[in-house]
CSV table of C-alpha atoms and ligand atoms in Angstrom, one decimal:
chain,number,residue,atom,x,y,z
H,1,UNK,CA,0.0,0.0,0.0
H,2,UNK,CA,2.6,2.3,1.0
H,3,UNK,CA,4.9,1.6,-1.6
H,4,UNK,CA,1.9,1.8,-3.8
H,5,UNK,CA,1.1,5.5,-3.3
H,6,UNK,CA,4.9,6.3,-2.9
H,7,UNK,CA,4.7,5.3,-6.8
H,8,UNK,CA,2.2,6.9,-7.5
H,9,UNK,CA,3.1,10.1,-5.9
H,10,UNK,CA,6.4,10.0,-7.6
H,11,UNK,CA,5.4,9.0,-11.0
H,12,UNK,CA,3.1,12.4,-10.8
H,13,UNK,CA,5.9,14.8,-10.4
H,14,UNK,CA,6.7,16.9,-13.5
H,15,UNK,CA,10.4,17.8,-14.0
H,16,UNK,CA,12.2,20.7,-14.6
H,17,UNK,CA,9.5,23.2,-15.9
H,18,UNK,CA,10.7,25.7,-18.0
H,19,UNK,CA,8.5,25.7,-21.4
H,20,UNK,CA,8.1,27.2,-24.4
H,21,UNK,CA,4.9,28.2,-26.4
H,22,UNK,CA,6.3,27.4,-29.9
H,23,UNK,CA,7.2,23.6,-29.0
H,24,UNK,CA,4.7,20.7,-28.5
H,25,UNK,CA,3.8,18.1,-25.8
H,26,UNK,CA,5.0,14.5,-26.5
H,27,UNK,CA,3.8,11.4,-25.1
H,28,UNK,CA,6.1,8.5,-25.2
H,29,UNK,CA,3.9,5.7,-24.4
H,30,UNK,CA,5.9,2.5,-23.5
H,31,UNK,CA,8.6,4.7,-22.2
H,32,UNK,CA,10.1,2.7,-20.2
H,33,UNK,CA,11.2,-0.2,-23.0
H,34,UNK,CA,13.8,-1.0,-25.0
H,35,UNK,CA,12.8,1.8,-27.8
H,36,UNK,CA,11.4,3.7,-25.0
H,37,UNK,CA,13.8,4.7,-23.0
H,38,UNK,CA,17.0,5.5,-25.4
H,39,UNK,CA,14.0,7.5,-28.0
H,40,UNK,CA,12.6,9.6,-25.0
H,41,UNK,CA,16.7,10.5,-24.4
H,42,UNK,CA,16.6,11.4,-27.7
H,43,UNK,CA,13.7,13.6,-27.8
H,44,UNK,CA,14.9,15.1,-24.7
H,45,UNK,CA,16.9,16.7,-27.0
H,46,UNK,CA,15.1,18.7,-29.0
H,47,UNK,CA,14.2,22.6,-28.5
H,48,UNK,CA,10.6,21.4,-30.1
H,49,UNK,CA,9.3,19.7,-27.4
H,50,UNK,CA,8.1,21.8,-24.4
H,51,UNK,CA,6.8,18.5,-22.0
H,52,UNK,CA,7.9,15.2,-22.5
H,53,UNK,CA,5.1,12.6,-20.9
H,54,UNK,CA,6.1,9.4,-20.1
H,55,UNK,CA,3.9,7.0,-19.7
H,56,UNK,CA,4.2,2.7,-19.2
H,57,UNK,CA,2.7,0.2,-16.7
H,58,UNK,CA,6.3,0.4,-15.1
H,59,UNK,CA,9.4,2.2,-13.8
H,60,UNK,CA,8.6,5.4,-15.9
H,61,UNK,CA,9.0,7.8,-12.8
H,62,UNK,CA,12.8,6.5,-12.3
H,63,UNK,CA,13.2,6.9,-16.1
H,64,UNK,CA,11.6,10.6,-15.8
H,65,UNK,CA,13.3,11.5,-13.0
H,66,UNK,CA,16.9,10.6,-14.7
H,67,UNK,CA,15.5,12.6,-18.1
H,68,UNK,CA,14.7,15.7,-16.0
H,69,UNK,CA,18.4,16.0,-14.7
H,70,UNK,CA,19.6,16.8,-18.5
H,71,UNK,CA,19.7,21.0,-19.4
H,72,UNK,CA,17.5,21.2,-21.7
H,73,UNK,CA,14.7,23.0,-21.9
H,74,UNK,CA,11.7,20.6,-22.0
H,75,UNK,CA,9.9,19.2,-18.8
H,76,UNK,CA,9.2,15.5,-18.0
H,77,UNK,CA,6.2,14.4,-16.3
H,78,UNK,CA,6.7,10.3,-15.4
H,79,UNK,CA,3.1,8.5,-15.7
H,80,UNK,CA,1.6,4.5,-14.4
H,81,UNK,CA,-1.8,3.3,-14.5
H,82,UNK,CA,-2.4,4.7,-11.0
H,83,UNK,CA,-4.5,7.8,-10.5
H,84,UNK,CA,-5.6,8.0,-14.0
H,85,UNK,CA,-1.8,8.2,-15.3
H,86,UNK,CA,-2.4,7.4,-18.5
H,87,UNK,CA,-5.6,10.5,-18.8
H,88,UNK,CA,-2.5,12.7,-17.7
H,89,UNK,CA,-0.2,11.6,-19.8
H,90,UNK,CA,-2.2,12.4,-22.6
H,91,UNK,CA,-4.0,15.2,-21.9
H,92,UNK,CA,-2.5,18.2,-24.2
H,93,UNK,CA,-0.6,15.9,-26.1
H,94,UNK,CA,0.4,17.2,-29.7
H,95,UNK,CA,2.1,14.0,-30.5
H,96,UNK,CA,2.1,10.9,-29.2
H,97,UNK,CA,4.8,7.9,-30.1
H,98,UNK,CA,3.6,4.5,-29.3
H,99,UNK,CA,6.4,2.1,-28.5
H,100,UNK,CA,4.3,0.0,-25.9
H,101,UNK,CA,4.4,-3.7,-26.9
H,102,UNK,CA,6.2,-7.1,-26.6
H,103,UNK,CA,9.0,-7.7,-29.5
H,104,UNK,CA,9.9,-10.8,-31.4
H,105,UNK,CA,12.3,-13.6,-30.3
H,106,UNK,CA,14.0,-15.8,-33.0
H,107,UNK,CA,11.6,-17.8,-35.1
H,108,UNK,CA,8.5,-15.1,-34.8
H,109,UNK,CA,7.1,-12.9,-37.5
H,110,UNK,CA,5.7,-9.8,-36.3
H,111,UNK,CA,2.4,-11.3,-37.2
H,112,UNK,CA,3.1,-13.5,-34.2
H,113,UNK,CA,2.9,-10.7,-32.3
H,114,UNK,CA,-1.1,-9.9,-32.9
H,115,UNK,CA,-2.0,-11.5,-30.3
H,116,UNK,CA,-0.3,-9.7,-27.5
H,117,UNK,CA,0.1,-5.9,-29.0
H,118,UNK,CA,-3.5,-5.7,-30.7
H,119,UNK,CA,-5.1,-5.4,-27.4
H,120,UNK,CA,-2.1,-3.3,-25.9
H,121,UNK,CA,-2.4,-1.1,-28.7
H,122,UNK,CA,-6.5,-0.7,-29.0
H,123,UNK,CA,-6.6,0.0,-25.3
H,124,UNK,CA,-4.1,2.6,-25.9
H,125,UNK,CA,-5.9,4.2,-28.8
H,126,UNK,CA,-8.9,4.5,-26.9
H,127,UNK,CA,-7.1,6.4,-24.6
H,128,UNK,CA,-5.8,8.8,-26.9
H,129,UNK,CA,-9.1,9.1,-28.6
H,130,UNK,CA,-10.5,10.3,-25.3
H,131,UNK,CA,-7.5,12.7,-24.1
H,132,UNK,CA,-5.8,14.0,-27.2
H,133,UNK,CA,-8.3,13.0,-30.0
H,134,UNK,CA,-6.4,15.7,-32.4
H,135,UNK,CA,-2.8,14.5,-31.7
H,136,UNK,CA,-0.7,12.9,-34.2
H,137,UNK,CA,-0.5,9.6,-33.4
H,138,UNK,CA,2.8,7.5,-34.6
H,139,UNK,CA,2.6,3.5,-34.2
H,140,UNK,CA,5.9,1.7,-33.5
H,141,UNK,CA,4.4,-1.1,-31.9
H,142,UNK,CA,4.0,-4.3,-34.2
H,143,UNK,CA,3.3,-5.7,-36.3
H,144,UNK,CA,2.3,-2.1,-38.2
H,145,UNK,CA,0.5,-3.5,-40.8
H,146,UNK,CA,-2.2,-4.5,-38.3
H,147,UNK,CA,-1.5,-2.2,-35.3
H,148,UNK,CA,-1.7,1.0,-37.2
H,149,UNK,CA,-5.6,-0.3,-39.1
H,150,UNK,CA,-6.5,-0.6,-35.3
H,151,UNK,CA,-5.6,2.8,-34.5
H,152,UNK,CA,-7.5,3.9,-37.2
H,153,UNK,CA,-10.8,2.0,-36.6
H,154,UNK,CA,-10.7,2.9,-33.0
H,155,UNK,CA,-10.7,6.5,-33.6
H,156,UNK,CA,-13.3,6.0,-36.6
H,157,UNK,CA,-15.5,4.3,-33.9
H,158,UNK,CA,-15.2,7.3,-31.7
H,159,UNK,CA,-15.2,9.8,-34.3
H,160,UNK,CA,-12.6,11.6,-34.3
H,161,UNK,CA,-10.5,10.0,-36.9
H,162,UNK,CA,-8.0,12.2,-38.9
H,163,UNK,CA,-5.9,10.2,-41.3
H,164,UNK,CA,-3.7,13.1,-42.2
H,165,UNK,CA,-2.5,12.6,-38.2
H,166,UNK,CA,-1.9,8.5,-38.2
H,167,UNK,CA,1.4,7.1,-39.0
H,168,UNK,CA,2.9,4.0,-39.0
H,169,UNK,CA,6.9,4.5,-38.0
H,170,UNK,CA,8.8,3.1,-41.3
H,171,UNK,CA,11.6,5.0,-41.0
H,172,UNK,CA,14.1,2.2,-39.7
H,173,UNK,CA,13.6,0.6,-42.7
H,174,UNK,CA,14.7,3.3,-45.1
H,175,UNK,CA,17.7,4.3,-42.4
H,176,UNK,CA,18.7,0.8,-42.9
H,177,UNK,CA,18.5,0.6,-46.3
H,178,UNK,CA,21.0,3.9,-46.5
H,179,UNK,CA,23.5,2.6,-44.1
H,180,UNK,CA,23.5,-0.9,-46.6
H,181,UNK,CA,23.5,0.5,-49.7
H,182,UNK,CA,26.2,3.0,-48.6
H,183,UNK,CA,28.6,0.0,-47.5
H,184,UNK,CA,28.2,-1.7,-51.0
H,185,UNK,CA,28.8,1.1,-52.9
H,186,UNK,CA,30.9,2.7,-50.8
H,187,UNK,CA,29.5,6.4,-50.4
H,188,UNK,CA,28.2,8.0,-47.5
H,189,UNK,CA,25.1,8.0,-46.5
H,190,UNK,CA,23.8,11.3,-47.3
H,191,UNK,CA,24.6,9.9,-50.9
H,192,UNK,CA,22.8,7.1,-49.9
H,193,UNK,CA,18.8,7.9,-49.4
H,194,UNK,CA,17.0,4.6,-50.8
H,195,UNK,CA,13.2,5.1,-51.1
H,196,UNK,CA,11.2,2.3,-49.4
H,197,UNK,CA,7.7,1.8,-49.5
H,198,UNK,CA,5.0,-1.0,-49.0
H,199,UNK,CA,4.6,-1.6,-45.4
H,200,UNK,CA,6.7,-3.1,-42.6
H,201,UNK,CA,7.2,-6.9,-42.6
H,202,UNK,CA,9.4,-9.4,-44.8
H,203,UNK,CA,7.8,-9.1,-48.5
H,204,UNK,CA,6.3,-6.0,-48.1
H,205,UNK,CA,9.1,-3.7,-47.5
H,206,UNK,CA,9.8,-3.2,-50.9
H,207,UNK,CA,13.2,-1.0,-51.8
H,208,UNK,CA,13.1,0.9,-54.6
H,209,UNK,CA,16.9,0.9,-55.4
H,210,UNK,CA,16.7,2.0,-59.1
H,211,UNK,CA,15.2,5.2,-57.9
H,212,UNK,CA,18.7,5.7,-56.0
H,213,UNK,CA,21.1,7.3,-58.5
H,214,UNK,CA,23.2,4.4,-58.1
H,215,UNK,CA,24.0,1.9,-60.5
H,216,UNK,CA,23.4,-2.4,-59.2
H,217,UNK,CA,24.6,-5.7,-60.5
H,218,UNK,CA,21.6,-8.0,-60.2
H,219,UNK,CA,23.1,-9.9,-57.6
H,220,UNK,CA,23.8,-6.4,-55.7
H,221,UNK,CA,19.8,-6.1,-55.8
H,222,UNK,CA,19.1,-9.4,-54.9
H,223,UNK,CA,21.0,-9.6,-51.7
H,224,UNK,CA,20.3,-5.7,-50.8
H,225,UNK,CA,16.5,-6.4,-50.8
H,226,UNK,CA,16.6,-9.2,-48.7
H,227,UNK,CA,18.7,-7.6,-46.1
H,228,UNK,CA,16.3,-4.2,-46.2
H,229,UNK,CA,13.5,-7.0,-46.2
H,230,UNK,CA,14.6,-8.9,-43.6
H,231,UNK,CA,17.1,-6.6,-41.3
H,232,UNK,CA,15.1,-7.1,-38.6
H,233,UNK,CA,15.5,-10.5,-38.4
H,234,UNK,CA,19.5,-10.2,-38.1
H,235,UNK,CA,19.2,-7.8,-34.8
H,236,UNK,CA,16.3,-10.5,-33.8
H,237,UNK,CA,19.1,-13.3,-33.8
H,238,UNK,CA,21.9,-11.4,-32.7
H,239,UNK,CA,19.9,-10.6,-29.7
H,240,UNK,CA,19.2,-14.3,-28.7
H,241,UNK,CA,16.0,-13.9,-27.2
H,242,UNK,CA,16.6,-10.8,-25.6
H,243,UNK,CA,14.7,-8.5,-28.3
H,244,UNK,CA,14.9,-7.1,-31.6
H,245,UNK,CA,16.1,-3.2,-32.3
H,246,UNK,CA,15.8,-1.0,-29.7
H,247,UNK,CA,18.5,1.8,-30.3
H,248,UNK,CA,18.5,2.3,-34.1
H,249,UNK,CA,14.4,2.2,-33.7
H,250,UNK,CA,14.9,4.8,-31.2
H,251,UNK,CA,17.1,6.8,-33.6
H,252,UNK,CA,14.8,6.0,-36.6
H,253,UNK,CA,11.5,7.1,-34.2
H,254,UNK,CA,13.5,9.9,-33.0
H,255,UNK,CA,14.2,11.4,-37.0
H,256,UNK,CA,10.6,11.0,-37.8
H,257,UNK,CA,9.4,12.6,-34.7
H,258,UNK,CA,11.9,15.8,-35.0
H,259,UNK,CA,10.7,15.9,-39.2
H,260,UNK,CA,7.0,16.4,-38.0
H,261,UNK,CA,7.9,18.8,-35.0
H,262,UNK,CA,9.6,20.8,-37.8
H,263,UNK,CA,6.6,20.1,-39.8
H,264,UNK,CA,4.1,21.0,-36.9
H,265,UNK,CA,5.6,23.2,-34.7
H,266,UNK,CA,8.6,25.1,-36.2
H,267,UNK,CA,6.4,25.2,-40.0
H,268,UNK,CA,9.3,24.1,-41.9
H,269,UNK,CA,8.5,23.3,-45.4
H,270,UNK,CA,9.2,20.0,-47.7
H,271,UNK,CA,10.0,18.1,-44.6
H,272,UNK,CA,9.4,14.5,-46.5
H,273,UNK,CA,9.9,11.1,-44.7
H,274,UNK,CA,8.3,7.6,-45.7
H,275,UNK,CA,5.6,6.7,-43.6
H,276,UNK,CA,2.6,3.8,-43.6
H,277,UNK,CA,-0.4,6.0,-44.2
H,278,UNK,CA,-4.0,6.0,-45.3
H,279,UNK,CA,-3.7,6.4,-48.7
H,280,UNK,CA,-5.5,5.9,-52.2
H,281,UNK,CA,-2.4,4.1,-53.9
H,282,UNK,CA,-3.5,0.9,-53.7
H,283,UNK,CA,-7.6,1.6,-52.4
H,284,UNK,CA,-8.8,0.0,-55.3
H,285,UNK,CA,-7.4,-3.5,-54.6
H,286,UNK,CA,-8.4,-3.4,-50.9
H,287,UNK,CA,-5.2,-1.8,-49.7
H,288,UNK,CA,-5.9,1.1,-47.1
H,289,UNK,CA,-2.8,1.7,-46.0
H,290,UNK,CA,0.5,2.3,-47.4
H,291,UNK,CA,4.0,3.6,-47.2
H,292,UNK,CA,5.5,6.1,-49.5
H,293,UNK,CA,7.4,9.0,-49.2
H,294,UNK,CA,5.1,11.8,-47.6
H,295,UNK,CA,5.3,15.7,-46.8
H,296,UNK,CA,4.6,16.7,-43.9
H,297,UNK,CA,3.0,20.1,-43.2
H,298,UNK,CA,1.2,21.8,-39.9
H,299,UNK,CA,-1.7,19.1,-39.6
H,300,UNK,CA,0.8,16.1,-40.3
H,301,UNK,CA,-0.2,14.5,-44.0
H,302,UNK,CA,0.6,17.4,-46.3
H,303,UNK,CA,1.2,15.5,-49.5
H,304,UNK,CA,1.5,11.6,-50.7
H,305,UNK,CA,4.4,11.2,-52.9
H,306,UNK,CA,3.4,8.7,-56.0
H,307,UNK,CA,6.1,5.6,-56.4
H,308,UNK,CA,7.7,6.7,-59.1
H,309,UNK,CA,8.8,4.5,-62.4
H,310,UNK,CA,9.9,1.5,-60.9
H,311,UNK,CA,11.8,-1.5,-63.0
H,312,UNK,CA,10.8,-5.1,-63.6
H,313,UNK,CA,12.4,-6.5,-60.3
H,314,UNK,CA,10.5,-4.0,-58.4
H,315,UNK,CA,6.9,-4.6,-59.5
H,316,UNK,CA,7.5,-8.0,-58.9
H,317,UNK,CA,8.6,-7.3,-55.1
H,318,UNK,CA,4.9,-4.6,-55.1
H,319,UNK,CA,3.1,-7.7,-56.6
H,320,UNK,CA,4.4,-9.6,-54.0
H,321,UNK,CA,4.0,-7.4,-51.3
H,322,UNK,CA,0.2,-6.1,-52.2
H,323,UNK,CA,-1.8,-9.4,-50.9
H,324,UNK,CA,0.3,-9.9,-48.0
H,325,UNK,CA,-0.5,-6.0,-46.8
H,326,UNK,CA,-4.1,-6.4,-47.8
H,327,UNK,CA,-4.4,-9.5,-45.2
H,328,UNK,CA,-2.5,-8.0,-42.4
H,329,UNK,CA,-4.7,-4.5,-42.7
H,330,UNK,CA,-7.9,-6.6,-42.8
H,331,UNK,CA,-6.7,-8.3,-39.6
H,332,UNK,CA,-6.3,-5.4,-37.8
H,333,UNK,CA,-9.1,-3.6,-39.0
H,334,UNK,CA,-11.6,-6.9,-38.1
H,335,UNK,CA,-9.8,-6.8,-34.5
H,336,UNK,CA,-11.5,-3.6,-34.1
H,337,UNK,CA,-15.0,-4.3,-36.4
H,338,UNK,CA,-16.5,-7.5,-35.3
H,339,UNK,CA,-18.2,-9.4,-37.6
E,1,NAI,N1,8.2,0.0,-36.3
E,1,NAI,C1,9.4,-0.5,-36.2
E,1,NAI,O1,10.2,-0.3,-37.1
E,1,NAI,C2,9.9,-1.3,-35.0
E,1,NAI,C3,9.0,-1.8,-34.1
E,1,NAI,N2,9.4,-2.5,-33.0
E,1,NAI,C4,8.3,-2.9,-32.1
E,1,NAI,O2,8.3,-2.0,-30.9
E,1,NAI,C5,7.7,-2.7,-29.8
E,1,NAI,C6,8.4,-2.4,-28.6
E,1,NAI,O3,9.7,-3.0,-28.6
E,1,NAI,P1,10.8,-2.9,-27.4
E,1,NAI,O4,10.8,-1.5,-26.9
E,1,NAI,O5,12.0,-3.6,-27.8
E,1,NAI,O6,10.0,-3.8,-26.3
E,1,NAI,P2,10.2,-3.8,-24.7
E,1,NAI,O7,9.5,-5.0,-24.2
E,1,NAI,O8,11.6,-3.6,-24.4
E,1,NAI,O9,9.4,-2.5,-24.3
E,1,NAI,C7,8.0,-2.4,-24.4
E,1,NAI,C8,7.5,-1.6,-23.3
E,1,NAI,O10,6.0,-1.5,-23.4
E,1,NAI,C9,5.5,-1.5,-22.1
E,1,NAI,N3,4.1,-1.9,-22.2
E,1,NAI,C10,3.5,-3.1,-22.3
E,1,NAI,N4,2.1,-2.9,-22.2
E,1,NAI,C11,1.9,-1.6,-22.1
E,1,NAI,C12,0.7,-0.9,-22.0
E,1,NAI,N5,-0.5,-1.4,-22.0
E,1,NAI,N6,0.8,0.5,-21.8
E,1,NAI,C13,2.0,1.1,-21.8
E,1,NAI,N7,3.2,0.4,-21.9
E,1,NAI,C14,3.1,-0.9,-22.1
E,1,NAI,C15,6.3,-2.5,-21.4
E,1,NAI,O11,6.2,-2.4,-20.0
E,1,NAI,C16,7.7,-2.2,-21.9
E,1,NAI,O12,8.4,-1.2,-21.1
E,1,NAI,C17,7.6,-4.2,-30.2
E,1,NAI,O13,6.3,-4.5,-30.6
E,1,NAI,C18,8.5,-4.3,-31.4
E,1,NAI,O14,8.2,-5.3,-32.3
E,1,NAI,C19,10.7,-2.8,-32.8
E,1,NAI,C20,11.6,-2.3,-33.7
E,1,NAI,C21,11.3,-1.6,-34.9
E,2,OAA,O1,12.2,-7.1,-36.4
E,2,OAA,C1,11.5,-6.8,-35.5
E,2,OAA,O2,10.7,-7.5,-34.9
E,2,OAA,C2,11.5,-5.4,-35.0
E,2,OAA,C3,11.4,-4.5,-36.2
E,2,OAA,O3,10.3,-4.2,-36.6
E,2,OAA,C4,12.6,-4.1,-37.0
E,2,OAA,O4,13.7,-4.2,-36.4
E,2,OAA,O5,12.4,-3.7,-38.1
């Protein structure tokens, strides 16, 4: 009991307080994760961000606490379920980054992970459909294809949906994509920016290398696509049962969440990132979501980029990847719409 409302008095304390009216509140909700925790350091960070909320059914006041000690100017409020944590969290919230889930171990697909984060993620939608119905809201947790159609139909149910403010986070896959394509052909990485779009699981993350400036043997394609495909799967063995990415994520949440601050907040113009969207690319074959290269502008989807000529290889990987997305979207979307 004691220990109980010691928690709870604790995870209520904001942190350092000074704010600023041109920056936004950001909720960071499965703070205290393996994304969590090194992407809410990140965002710390930024000049953008007047109050960092961070909310998770554990040990967020300990990580809010250590945040708060860092000079800059942002405050951090450290949330749990107790007294309504999760209402404060959100309340005010311009953004809000969803991290909150279990990852893979070797031999899962992120479809594996339905069962577990569909439920974590609708209960947290619900949430943010009550407190902040007008923030943007960007889904980390997975599997995207389904987690970010649940988002969707829980705000449609309470009626507040905006699909110019729902993202699914694919930006790992294009950083990844830049940091492999710049080891084979030996270039930096600004020289490096790879388009990817599709959605984010095995077949249908779907690398547009010919679009790159760069020149490929086929076998150069071959093996590039399956390690953008599949990269998650390397930090998934690597880790032995421990997780998959945590710190690039973090870095790849972090970039997207700065581009629509800058987008949002600072109005900076053709800030352009890939992202899983609502979009009409693919409507007419069932496919409501889908990730291209977007702009971003004050109320989040400014513009949807069109793929671009693409080669041979490529459709093939969109043909590919087209029924796959169109089941995982349907699952989420039925999680949500019963039958
Ligand atoms: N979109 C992408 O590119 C990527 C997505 N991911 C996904 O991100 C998710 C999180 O991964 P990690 O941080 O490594 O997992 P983790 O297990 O280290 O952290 C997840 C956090 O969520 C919290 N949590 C669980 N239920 C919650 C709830 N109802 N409300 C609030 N917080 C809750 C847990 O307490 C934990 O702190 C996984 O689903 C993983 O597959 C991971 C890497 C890349
Ligand atoms: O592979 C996983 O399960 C985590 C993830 O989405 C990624 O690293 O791209």
């Amino acid at each position: 009991m004691f220990a109980t409302r010691q928690i709870s008095s604790i995870a209520k304390r904001a942190f350092s307080t000074s704010t600023s009216s041109n920056a936004a509140k950001v909720a960071v909700l499965g703070a205290a994760g393996g994304i969590g925790q090194p992407l809410s350091l990140l965002l710390k960070q930024s000049s953008l961000i007047s109050h960092l909320s961070l909310y998770d059914i554990v040990n967020t006041p300990g990580v809010a606490a250590d945040l708060s000690h860092i000079n800059s100017n942002s405050k951090v409020s450290g949330h749990v379920p107790d007294n309504n944590g999760l209402k404060e969290a959100l309340t005010g919230c311009d953004i809000v980054v969803i991290p909150a889930g279990v990852p893979r171990k070797p031999g899962m697909t992120r479809d594996d992970l339905f069962n577990t984060n569909a439920s974590i993620v609708r209960d947290l939608a619900t949430a943010c459909a009550e407190h902040c119905p007008k923030a943007h809201i960007l889904v980390i947790a997975n599997p995207v294809n389904s987690t970010v159609p649940i988002v969707a139909e829980v705000f449609k149910k309470a009626g507040v949906f905006d699909p110019k403010r729902l993202f699914g986070v694919t930006t790992l896959d294009v950083v990844r994509a830049s940091r492999f394509v710049s080891e084979v052909k030996k270039v930096t990485t600004e020289e490096a920016k790879i388009t990817v779009i599709g959605g984010h699981s095995g077949v249908t993350i779907v690398p547009l290398l010919s679009q790159s400036g760069h020149s490929f043997t086929e076998e150069e394609v071959k093996a590039l696509t399956h390690r953008i495909q599949f990269g998650g799967d390397e930090v998934v063995k690597a880790k032995n049962g421990t997780g998959s990415a945590t710190l690039s994520m973090a870095f790849a949440g972090a970039r997207f969440t700065n581009s629509l601050l800058e987008a949002t907040v600072a109005g900076k113009k053709n800030v352009v990132e890939p992202t899983f969207v609502k979009s009409e690319i693919f409507a007419k074959e069932g496919v409501e979501f889908f990730a291209t290269n977007v702009e971003l502008g004050p109320n989040g989807v400014e513009k949807i980029h069109p793929i671009g000529q693409v080669n041979a290889y490529e459709q093939g990987l969109i043909d590919a990847a087209v029924p796959e997305l169109k089941g995982n979207i349907a699952k989420g979307k039925a999680f949500i719409v019963k039958a």
